[in-house]
Tab-separated table of C-alpha atoms in Angstrom:
chain	number	residue	atom	x	y	z
A	1	UNK	CA	24.545	66.804	-2.443
A	2	UNK	CA	23.811	64.588	-5.448
A	3	UNK	CA	27.049	62.653	-4.994
A	4	UNK	CA	26.300	62.209	-1.296
A	5	UNK	CA	22.788	60.933	-2.047
A	6	UNK	CA	24.178	58.593	-4.695
A	7	UNK	CA	26.749	57.222	-2.247
A	8	UNK	CA	24.058	56.742	0.400
A	9	UNK	CA	21.873	54.845	-2.092
A	10	UNK	CA	24.818	52.634	-3.021
A	11	UNK	CA	25.486	51.878	0.648
A	12	UNK	CA	21.836	50.989	1.204
A	13	UNK	CA	21.866	48.711	-1.850
A	14	UNK	CA	25.050	47.035	-0.603
A	15	UNK	CA	23.493	46.465	2.818
A	16	UNK	CA	20.373	44.938	1.250
A	17	UNK	CA	22.481	42.698	-0.999
A	18	UNK	CA	24.516	41.529	1.995
A	19	UNK	CA	21.323	40.841	3.957
A	20	UNK	CA	19.880	38.799	1.079
A	21	UNK	CA	23.134	36.850	0.800
A	22	UNK	CA	23.152	36.128	4.541
A	23	UNK	CA	19.495	35.024	4.407
A	24	UNK	CA	20.210	32.694	1.497
A	25	UNK	CA	23.242	31.263	3.281
A	26	UNK	CA	21.178	30.586	6.415
A	27	UNK	CA	18.404	28.924	4.384
A	28	UNK	CA	20.873	26.718	2.510
A	29	UNK	CA	22.606	25.887	5.778
A	30	UNK	CA	19.276	24.833	7.264
A	31	UNK	CA	18.572	22.636	4.241
A	32	UNK	CA	21.979	20.992	4.585
A	33	UNK	CA	21.307	20.309	8.269
A	34	UNK	CA	17.887	18.852	7.431
A	35	UNK	CA	19.166	16.645	4.597
A	36	UNK	CA	20.270	13.699	6.818
A	37	UNK	CA	16.884	13.706	8.554
A	38	UNK	CA	15.141	13.541	5.172
A	39	UNK	CA	17.341	10.634	4.061
A	40	UNK	CA	16.715	8.750	7.323
A	41	UNK	CA	12.973	9.324	6.993
A	42	UNK	CA	12.910	8.060	3.413
A	43	UNK	CA	14.884	4.938	4.338
A	44	UNK	CA	12.512	4.192	7.216
A	45	UNK	CA	9.472	4.665	4.982
A	46	UNK	CA	10.938	2.346	2.356
A	47	UNK	CA	12.390	-0.465	4.432
A	48	UNK	CA	11.307	-0.297	8.095
A	49	UNK	CA	8.415	-2.248	9.674
A	50	UNK	CA	5.442	-0.404	11.148
A	51	UNK	CA	6.698	-0.360	14.728
A	52	UNK	CA	9.893	1.400	13.626
A	53	UNK	CA	7.801	3.950	11.738
A	54	UNK	CA	6.003	4.787	15.001
A	55	UNK	CA	9.319	5.103	16.831
A	56	UNK	CA	10.707	7.322	14.082
A	57	UNK	CA	7.595	9.507	14.189
A	58	UNK	CA	8.077	10.042	17.927
A	59	UNK	CA	11.708	11.010	17.249
A	60	UNK	CA	10.675	13.630	14.690
A	61	UNK	CA	8.122	15.036	17.139
A	62	UNK	CA	10.868	15.263	19.748
A	63	UNK	CA	13.028	17.036	17.180
A	64	UNK	CA	10.444	19.814	16.793
A	65	UNK	CA	10.314	20.196	20.577
A	66	UNK	CA	14.113	20.266	20.862
A	67	UNK	CA	14.253	22.904	18.119
A	68	UNK	CA	11.768	24.959	20.124
A	69	UNK	CA	14.027	24.646	23.148
A	70	UNK	CA	17.030	25.662	21.078
A	71	UNK	CA	15.274	28.775	19.780
A	72	UNK	CA	14.807	30.063	23.340
A	73	UNK	CA	17.453	28.376	25.476
A	74	UNK	CA	20.184	28.185	22.854
A	75	UNK	CA	20.002	31.872	21.986
A	76	UNK	CA	19.173	33.394	25.373
A	77	UNK	CA	20.917	30.828	27.613
A	78	UNK	CA	17.921	31.047	29.961
A	79	UNK	CA	16.683	27.726	31.329
A	80	UNK	CA	13.319	26.364	30.189
A	81	UNK	CA	11.580	23.408	31.825
A	82	UNK	CA	8.092	24.324	30.612
A	83	UNK	CA	8.103	22.944	27.073
A	84	UNK	CA	5.786	20.085	28.034
A	85	UNK	CA	3.062	22.616	28.836
A	86	UNK	CA	3.018	23.966	25.287
A	87	UNK	CA	3.197	20.488	23.747
A	88	UNK	CA	0.172	19.534	25.820
A	89	UNK	CA	-1.762	22.704	24.974
A	90	UNK	CA	-1.299	22.074	21.251
A	91	UNK	CA	-2.237	18.403	21.528
A	92	UNK	CA	-5.303	18.892	23.734
A	93	UNK	CA	-6.592	21.823	21.672
A	94	UNK	CA	-6.776	19.751	18.489
A	95	UNK	CA	-8.118	16.793	20.456
A	96	UNK	CA	-11.007	18.858	21.838
A	97	UNK	CA	-11.772	20.749	18.641
A	98	UNK	CA	-11.183	18.125	15.912
A	99	UNK	CA	-12.550	14.953	17.512
A	100	UNK	CA	-15.914	13.994	15.928
A	101	UNK	CA	-18.998	14.953	17.907
A	102	UNK	CA	-20.107	11.337	18.268
A	103	UNK	CA	-16.809	10.462	19.958
A	104	UNK	CA	-16.895	13.528	22.213
A	105	UNK	CA	-20.349	12.628	23.462
A	106	UNK	CA	-18.743	9.483	24.862
A	107	UNK	CA	-15.435	10.933	26.068
A	108	UNK	CA	-16.307	14.496	27.244
A	109	UNK	CA	-20.128	14.742	27.273
A	110	UNK	CA	-20.054	17.479	29.948
A	111	UNK	CA	-17.444	19.684	28.287
A	112	UNK	CA	-17.973	23.399	29.021
A	113	UNK	CA	-18.734	26.108	26.447
A	114	UNK	CA	-20.602	23.595	24.281
A	115	UNK	CA	-17.338	22.060	23.044
A	116	UNK	CA	-18.838	18.567	22.997
A	117	UNK	CA	-21.089	19.748	20.137
A	118	UNK	CA	-18.332	21.308	18.013
A	119	UNK	CA	-16.046	19.544	15.533
A	120	UNK	CA	-13.663	21.587	13.403
A	121	UNK	CA	-11.654	20.619	10.352
A	122	UNK	CA	-8.259	19.233	11.534
A	123	UNK	CA	-6.385	22.060	9.804
A	124	UNK	CA	-8.536	24.729	11.473
A	125	UNK	CA	-8.133	22.981	14.806
A	126	UNK	CA	-4.350	22.974	14.318
A	127	UNK	CA	-4.450	26.713	13.645
A	128	UNK	CA	-6.482	27.220	16.807
A	129	UNK	CA	-3.955	25.134	18.742
A	130	UNK	CA	-1.081	27.292	17.534
A	131	UNK	CA	-3.073	30.467	18.225
A	132	UNK	CA	-3.977	29.457	21.775
A	133	UNK	CA	-0.397	28.408	22.448
A	134	UNK	CA	0.841	31.752	21.168
A	135	UNK	CA	-1.501	33.621	23.526
A	136	UNK	CA	-0.471	31.533	26.562
A	137	UNK	CA	3.194	31.848	25.604
A	138	UNK	CA	2.904	35.627	25.283
A	139	UNK	CA	1.222	35.999	28.679
A	140	UNK	CA	3.676	33.708	30.457
A	141	UNK	CA	6.617	35.135	28.530
A	142	UNK	CA	5.990	38.567	30.049
A	143	UNK	CA	7.221	37.015	33.301
A	144	UNK	CA	9.785	34.542	31.923
A	145	UNK	CA	11.544	37.184	29.809
A	146	UNK	CA	12.384	39.170	32.941
A	147	UNK	CA	14.109	36.408	34.920
A	148	UNK	CA	17.304	34.401	34.572
A	149	UNK	CA	19.239	31.672	36.336
A	150	UNK	CA	17.522	29.778	39.135
A	151	UNK	CA	14.463	32.032	38.935
A	152	UNK	CA	13.877	31.042	35.290
A	153	UNK	CA	14.177	27.359	36.179
A	154	UNK	CA	11.612	27.710	38.969
A	155	UNK	CA	9.192	29.823	36.906
A	156	UNK	CA	9.223	27.554	33.843
A	157	UNK	CA	8.923	24.391	35.934
A	158	UNK	CA	6.010	25.970	37.801
A	159	UNK	CA	4.338	26.621	34.446
A	160	UNK	CA	4.701	22.935	33.603
A	161	UNK	CA	3.179	21.884	36.930
A	162	UNK	CA	0.267	24.340	36.665
A	163	UNK	CA	-0.702	23.256	33.150
A	164	UNK	CA	-0.327	19.584	34.050
A	165	UNK	CA	-2.576	20.083	37.079
A	166	UNK	CA	-5.217	21.669	34.835
A	167	UNK	CA	-5.043	18.661	32.498
A	168	UNK	CA	-5.377	16.242	35.400
A	169	UNK	CA	-8.076	17.959	37.471
A	170	UNK	CA	-10.336	19.518	34.826
A	171	UNK	CA	-11.813	16.149	33.957
A	172	UNK	CA	-14.886	17.455	32.133
A	173	UNK	CA	-12.634	18.902	29.439
A	174	UNK	CA	-9.344	16.990	29.513
A	175	UNK	CA	-10.459	13.628	30.996
A	176	UNK	CA	-7.872	13.816	33.757
A	177	UNK	CA	-5.511	10.855	33.944
A	178	UNK	CA	-7.604	8.885	31.434
A	179	UNK	CA	-6.742	8.769	27.741
A	180	UNK	CA	-8.480	11.198	25.395
A	181	UNK	CA	-9.452	9.040	22.403
A	182	UNK	CA	-11.103	9.456	19.018
A	183	UNK	CA	-8.764	12.117	17.632
A	184	UNK	CA	-8.700	11.941	13.806
A	185	UNK	CA	-5.461	10.337	12.579
A	186	UNK	CA	-4.687	12.544	9.612
A	187	UNK	CA	-0.869	12.718	9.534
A	188	UNK	CA	1.906	10.225	8.839
A	189	UNK	CA	5.682	10.067	8.909
A	190	UNK	CA	5.922	12.102	5.702
A	191	UNK	CA	4.217	14.982	7.507
A	192	UNK	CA	6.653	14.701	10.402
A	193	UNK	CA	9.681	14.732	8.103
A	194	UNK	CA	8.382	17.714	6.119
A	195	UNK	CA	7.584	19.759	9.231
A	196	UNK	CA	10.967	18.873	10.706
A	197	UNK	CA	12.666	20.295	7.608
A	198	UNK	CA	10.596	23.475	7.930
A	199	UNK	CA	11.380	23.622	11.652
A	200	UNK	CA	15.133	23.255	11.115
A	201	UNK	CA	15.159	25.996	8.497
A	202	UNK	CA	13.073	28.373	10.635
A	203	UNK	CA	15.239	27.738	13.702
A	204	UNK	CA	18.372	28.459	11.659
A	205	UNK	CA	16.876	31.619	10.145
A	206	UNK	CA	15.868	32.781	13.620
A	207	UNK	CA	19.351	32.106	14.966
A	208	UNK	CA	20.994	34.136	12.189
A	209	UNK	CA	18.397	36.914	12.261
A	210	UNK	CA	18.960	40.252	13.956
A	211	UNK	CA	16.845	39.108	16.909
A	212	UNK	CA	18.882	35.915	17.284
A	213	UNK	CA	22.220	37.705	17.036
A	214	UNK	CA	21.253	40.322	19.608
A	215	UNK	CA	19.816	37.664	21.902
A	216	UNK	CA	23.044	35.656	21.805
A	217	UNK	CA	24.989	38.851	22.460
A	218	UNK	CA	22.849	39.502	25.539
A	219	UNK	CA	23.570	35.946	26.707
A	220	UNK	CA	27.303	36.671	26.497
A	221	UNK	CA	27.040	39.965	28.394
A	222	UNK	CA	23.676	41.210	29.580
A	223	UNK	CA	25.001	44.522	30.839
A	224	UNK	CA	26.902	45.245	27.632
A	225	UNK	CA	23.856	44.443	25.488
A	226	UNK	CA	21.671	46.780	27.532
A	227	UNK	CA	24.343	49.469	27.380
A	228	UNK	CA	24.142	49.339	23.573
A	229	UNK	CA	20.374	49.779	23.689
A	230	UNK	CA	19.323	46.139	23.160
A	231	UNK	CA	15.810	45.469	24.499
A	232	UNK	CA	16.599	42.109	26.073
A	233	UNK	CA	13.116	41.547	27.515
A	234	UNK	CA	11.482	42.004	24.097
A	235	UNK	CA	13.979	39.656	22.416
A	236	UNK	CA	13.470	36.956	25.035
A	237	UNK	CA	9.713	37.303	24.712
A	238	UNK	CA	9.906	36.807	20.941
A	239	UNK	CA	12.126	33.740	21.323
A	240	UNK	CA	9.861	32.327	24.043
A	241	UNK	CA	6.751	32.618	21.856
A	242	UNK	CA	8.484	31.189	18.764
A	243	UNK	CA	9.884	28.265	20.763
A	244	UNK	CA	6.449	27.584	22.265
A	245	UNK	CA	4.926	27.407	18.769
A	246	UNK	CA	7.521	24.790	17.783
A	247	UNK	CA	6.540	22.734	20.838
A	248	UNK	CA	2.829	23.115	20.079
A	249	UNK	CA	3.424	21.931	16.504
A	250	UNK	CA	5.055	18.813	17.942
A	251	UNK	CA	2.057	18.202	20.204
A	252	UNK	CA	-0.400	18.663	17.326
A	253	UNK	CA	1.537	16.196	15.177
A	254	UNK	CA	1.604	13.691	18.033
A	255	UNK	CA	-2.144	13.916	18.640
A	256	UNK	CA	-3.042	13.592	14.951
A	257	UNK	CA	-0.778	10.561	14.533
A	258	UNK	CA	-1.570	8.615	17.700
A	259	UNK	CA	-5.310	9.300	17.802
A	260	UNK	CA	-5.206	9.243	21.599
A	261	UNK	CA	-3.317	11.313	24.185
A	262	UNK	CA	-2.738	11.303	27.912
A	263	UNK	CA	-1.566	14.087	30.217
A	264	UNK	CA	1.363	11.980	31.427
A	265	UNK	CA	2.885	12.111	27.928
A	266	UNK	CA	3.516	15.852	28.376
A	267	UNK	CA	5.010	15.807	31.842
A	268	UNK	CA	8.475	15.430	33.326
A	269	UNK	CA	9.692	12.502	31.212
A	270	UNK	CA	9.230	14.539	28.035
A	271	UNK	CA	11.020	17.511	29.621
A	272	UNK	CA	13.976	15.378	30.736
A	273	UNK	CA	14.272	13.634	27.372
A	274	UNK	CA	14.263	16.784	25.255
A	275	UNK	CA	16.600	18.666	27.617
A	276	UNK	CA	19.036	15.738	27.459
A	277	UNK	CA	18.892	15.775	23.644
A	278	UNK	CA	19.690	19.471	23.489
A	279	UNK	CA	22.517	19.271	26.024
A	280	UNK	CA	24.043	16.265	24.268
A	281	UNK	CA	24.007	17.897	20.846
A	282	UNK	CA	24.853	21.452	21.856
A	283	UNK	CA	22.679	24.296	23.109
A	284	UNK	CA	24.052	26.986	20.847
A	285	UNK	CA	23.535	25.385	17.411
A	286	UNK	CA	20.586	24.090	15.417
A	287	UNK	CA	22.839	21.320	14.101
A	288	UNK	CA	23.546	20.315	17.694
A	289	UNK	CA	19.808	20.034	18.386
A	290	UNK	CA	19.402	17.754	15.357
A	291	UNK	CA	22.400	15.562	16.211
A	292	UNK	CA	21.474	15.296	19.881
A	293	UNK	CA	17.916	14.274	19.040
A	294	UNK	CA	19.058	11.655	16.527
A	295	UNK	CA	21.775	10.155	18.741
A	296	UNK	CA	19.702	9.998	21.928
A	297	UNK	CA	16.621	8.655	20.105
A	298	UNK	CA	18.666	5.716	18.805
A	299	UNK	CA	20.389	5.230	22.159
A	300	UNK	CA	17.112	5.259	24.097
A	301	UNK	CA	15.531	2.713	21.767
A	302	UNK	CA	18.486	0.375	22.295
A	303	UNK	CA	18.230	0.903	26.059
A	304	UNK	CA	14.476	0.234	26.045
A	305	UNK	CA	15.174	-3.052	24.292
A	306	UNK	CA	17.678	-3.967	27.022
A	307	UNK	CA	15.201	-2.750	29.637
A	308	UNK	CA	12.692	-5.414	28.590
A	309	UNK	CA	15.282	-8.187	28.718
A	310	UNK	CA	17.078	-9.638	25.699
A	311	UNK	CA	19.237	-12.587	24.755
A	312	UNK	CA	22.778	-11.744	23.623
A	313	UNK	CA	25.173	-14.516	22.498
A	314	UNK	CA	23.030	-17.094	24.265
A	315	UNK	CA	22.974	-15.142	27.537
A	316	UNK	CA	19.546	-14.127	28.815
A	317	UNK	CA	19.714	-10.660	30.303
A	318	UNK	CA	17.082	-9.878	32.950
A	319	UNK	CA	14.592	-7.035	32.551
A	320	UNK	CA	15.903	-3.777	33.983
A	321	UNK	CA	12.998	-1.379	34.587
A	322	UNK	CA	13.997	2.257	34.904
A	323	UNK	CA	17.147	1.855	32.825
A	324	UNK	CA	16.046	4.476	30.270
A	325	UNK	CA	15.555	7.117	32.980
A	326	UNK	CA	18.945	6.280	34.439
A	327	UNK	CA	20.499	6.556	30.984
A	328	UNK	CA	19.011	10.008	30.365
A	329	UNK	CA	20.294	11.235	33.693
A	330	UNK	CA	23.681	9.749	32.872
A	331	UNK	CA	23.741	11.489	29.491
A	332	UNK	CA	23.121	14.861	31.130
A	333	UNK	CA	25.732	14.329	33.864
A	334	UNK	CA	28.424	12.882	31.582
A	335	UNK	CA	27.714	15.461	28.908
A	336	UNK	CA	28.149	18.309	31.382
A	337	UNK	CA	31.420	16.758	32.600
A	338	UNK	CA	33.113	15.793	29.311
A	339	UNK	CA	31.318	17.903	26.680
A	340	UNK	CA	29.728	20.801	28.569
A	341	UNK	CA	29.068	22.655	25.315
A	342	UNK	CA	27.729	19.607	23.459
A	343	UNK	CA	28.810	17.631	20.423
A	344	UNK	CA	28.463	20.640	18.079
A	345	UNK	CA	29.107	23.584	20.381
A	346	UNK	CA	29.624	26.611	18.145
A	347	UNK	CA	29.485	26.162	14.360
A	348	UNK	CA	26.683	24.754	12.210
A	349	UNK	CA	27.214	21.923	9.705
A	350	UNK	CA	27.624	24.254	6.739
A	351	UNK	CA	29.970	26.511	8.695
A	352	UNK	CA	32.093	23.506	9.658
A	353	UNK	CA	32.221	22.439	6.013
A	354	UNK	CA	33.230	25.911	4.863
A	355	UNK	CA	35.917	26.012	7.544
A	356	UNK	CA	37.185	22.582	6.481
A	357	UNK	CA	37.324	23.594	2.807
A	358	UNK	CA	39.042	26.875	3.713
A	359	UNK	CA	41.760	24.942	5.531
A	360	UNK	CA	41.948	22.349	2.798
A	361	UNK	CA	42.405	24.799	-0.092
A	362	UNK	CA	45.666	26.425	1.167
A	363	UNK	CA	47.025	22.966	1.989
A	364	UNK	CA	46.350	21.764	-1.552
A	365	UNK	CA	47.852	24.934	-2.981
A	366	UNK	CA	50.948	24.529	-0.828
A	367	UNK	CA	51.528	20.901	-1.831
A	368	UNK	CA	50.148	21.115	-5.369
A	369	UNK	CA	52.373	20.866	-8.412
A	370	UNK	CA	52.409	21.644	-12.098
A	371	UNK	CA	54.155	19.297	-14.508
A	372	UNK	CA	56.144	20.456	-17.508
A	373	UNK	CA	59.357	19.683	-19.474
A	374	UNK	CA	62.634	21.140	-18.280
A	375	UNK	CA	65.433	22.406	-20.471
A	376	UNK	CA	66.658	18.833	-21.103
A	377	UNK	CA	63.200	17.730	-22.231
A	378	UNK	CA	62.575	15.791	-19.026
A	379	UNK	CA	59.434	16.191	-16.954
A	380	UNK	CA	59.938	18.369	-13.945
A	381	UNK	CA	57.708	19.562	-11.049
A	382	UNK	CA	57.599	23.087	-9.804
A	383	UNK	CA	56.094	23.869	-6.429
């Protein structure tokens, strides 16, 4: 009995040690994935003009949203077209709660619930934005977690349309199609870079967690996962809420940086852009989300420059309105044709590096040599 108990304790200790090792590996892998984004951010802060800083900030906001998509879509393989709703909820919550009272008396003097006479600290307002988003995500996730395929596409897109309609038509609170101004500008690019690092690490930890592993297993075979007792609805609900919080964090950052927001910023263009980024990079990996966001952000900025008309080698190119939308559609179509699983379809950066080193080590051992004198005193090589 004592030996059995001792063996059981040893097994439990081994399991805990393995879990700690896996957690550390995931955290270090997330840091490695985030490292290029930190370097790019530091270079932009040091050398780039102000307009590039604004563009870079928008890219980091998009990265948080894409990570939120990856948490839900990448692990469950259930479509999500409602991320703009959660971005907007986060942004408008801090706009309504953190804007100074003097500004709200001009912008939303007839706001209900006495909100025009309330001004919270920006940090408290951000917490309220995340809390409200979590509540909405939980309530909507009860439905979303139970559907798949075309039904999930329709349900999530309907969520986007409903929330957008509330923003547009509840003018006393959200100002409708007009810009909501006066939001305190309390963040900068350093904040965006730091939160992106945190977001990448959390997304990687979620992916490698028990919830993430079981969710990906259910995506491979729903019937098999349920046969083994996996509560797929609960797992999807967790991923849906976590992904929504990522999106809300992006909206809060955007509002606190720009100082003004508009409902159109959280509608279909944002959905199309972030979906294209995730598809381009790879749905199933956090590294793919990062790469897709970086590549498409650079590509879109180049296309927007061409869209406005430029001179190349003495040739004046005409303005081409709508080129960026065409390019995003082209990225999705071409990506699905030539790289349906994305640029980084299966393994994360650190896993690819470990695989490369594992292949490299036997090759070096096979071709390596040791030098030493032979019987005649001459140098010889033994393999």
